[in-house]
Amino acid sequence: MLPLGALLGLVLLVALVTPGPANRAGRRYPWAGFGAPFAVLAGSLLTPLPIVPLLAGASSWQWALVAAGPIAAYLLVRRVSPPWWRRWHGWMALRAALLALVVAGVELTVVDRSETATAQASRIWIVSLIVTAGYLACWRVVDTGYWPLLLIRDGGILLAVAGAGMWWQRRYDLDGPATTLLIGAVAAAGTSALVAGLWRLVRWLRHGPPSWPRPPGPATWPPQPGQVWNATVDREDRPVVVWELNRHCAYVLPVTPVDGPREHMRLPLAEWHRVLSDDAWLSLQVTPVPYTGFRSVRGRCPERFWERMGRRTLAAPTAPETPTLRSAANLP
């Protein structure tokens, strides 16, 4: 039982802290860090506290412990979630409430209500640890799985590991609640990744890369009209001025270092020194850029030039790139 439990625990740990697949520049989401597993170890001691008053021999003062469970669940969810979610306190609270309910439901199914909490403390903690880690791993793989085909791939791998664990358990008669829960936790993470990947793949193939969930790499997101970004345009990395946002792409005005036809606007370095490194020219051809093409923000367009752009006649935008399965797998 120990080798199987160690293998499944390792797989669950990787799913819990994964930063997800990188973009084409090799940049990833922030990973959960070395401290995340230790936070889960400590927090899982508190998340099952709401069930303690329901067990035999409970005292009235133990009802005071109930509040510690949801607080610990909130702190754990916030600790493992990517940075951009932590500002959404309501969403974090909803995830934490669901975690507390899942832990309580599984605990009441596995533990013996006729025994006191102290008599089965180790079982309560192990069950809480597995359920908490599995629940957080489900959200982690969904939060960091921007590329649909890669998310489907990872979900398939997790389900295959869970299936192999189930075969191993039956083959060698390794019955036990901990092993069963570990297999279920890995299977739940795989199912979450698979369902989210299939849903995102349909949306991707219809419209292209979405603005949300945010793609890996950029520290500031999403692009805003008037900002100057580094982005990939016609397979070249160049500055662009964001003109308008669409649900599935952004329309930009590319910046080029060389003079062009009449529909170009000169950008003198004296006024653009905070965002550009040399004199440049701005194309007035509106160009669609998929959200996966944005790399980093450089600054903001000077107000005078932004007003001038609004007074100029801009060329109609070209058609966005057709989304493909290769793009959904982060392939050029």
Short mmCIF file of N, CA and C in Angstrom, two decimals, residues 71-72 93 141 143 149 182 215 295:
data_model
loop_
_atom_site.label_atom_id
_atom_site.label_comp_id
_atom_site.label_asym_id
_atom_site.label_seq_id
_atom_site.Cartn_x
_atom_site.Cartn_y
_atom_site.Cartn_z
N ILE A 71 -12.27 29.42 7.92
CA ILE A 71 -11.16 30.38 7.84
C ILE A 71 -9.92 29.70 7.24
N ALA A 72 -9.62 28.50 7.73
CA ALA A 72 -8.47 27.76 7.19
C ALA A 72 -8.69 27.43 5.72
N ALA A 93 -13.93 33.19 -1.51
CA ALA A 93 -14.81 32.72 -0.44
C ALA A 93 -15.72 31.59 -0.93
N VAL A 141 -5.10 22.94 -11.72
CA VAL A 141 -4.91 22.54 -13.12
C VAL A 141 -5.84 23.32 -14.04
N ASP A 143 -6.92 26.48 -13.40
CA ASP A 143 -6.43 27.86 -13.43
C ASP A 143 -5.22 28.03 -14.33
N LEU A 149 -5.71 21.83 -25.67
CA LEU A 149 -5.22 20.47 -25.96
C LEU A 149 -4.23 20.01 -24.90
N LEU A 182 -7.10 8.58 -2.35
CA LEU A 182 -6.03 9.09 -3.21
C LEU A 182 -6.36 8.85 -4.68
N PRO A 215 -3.64 34.42 -20.49
CA PRO A 215 -2.56 33.55 -20.97
C PRO A 215 -1.33 33.67 -20.06
N ARG A 295 3.19 40.11 -25.05
CA ARG A 295 4.30 39.66 -24.21
C ARG A 295 4.45 40.49 -22.95
#
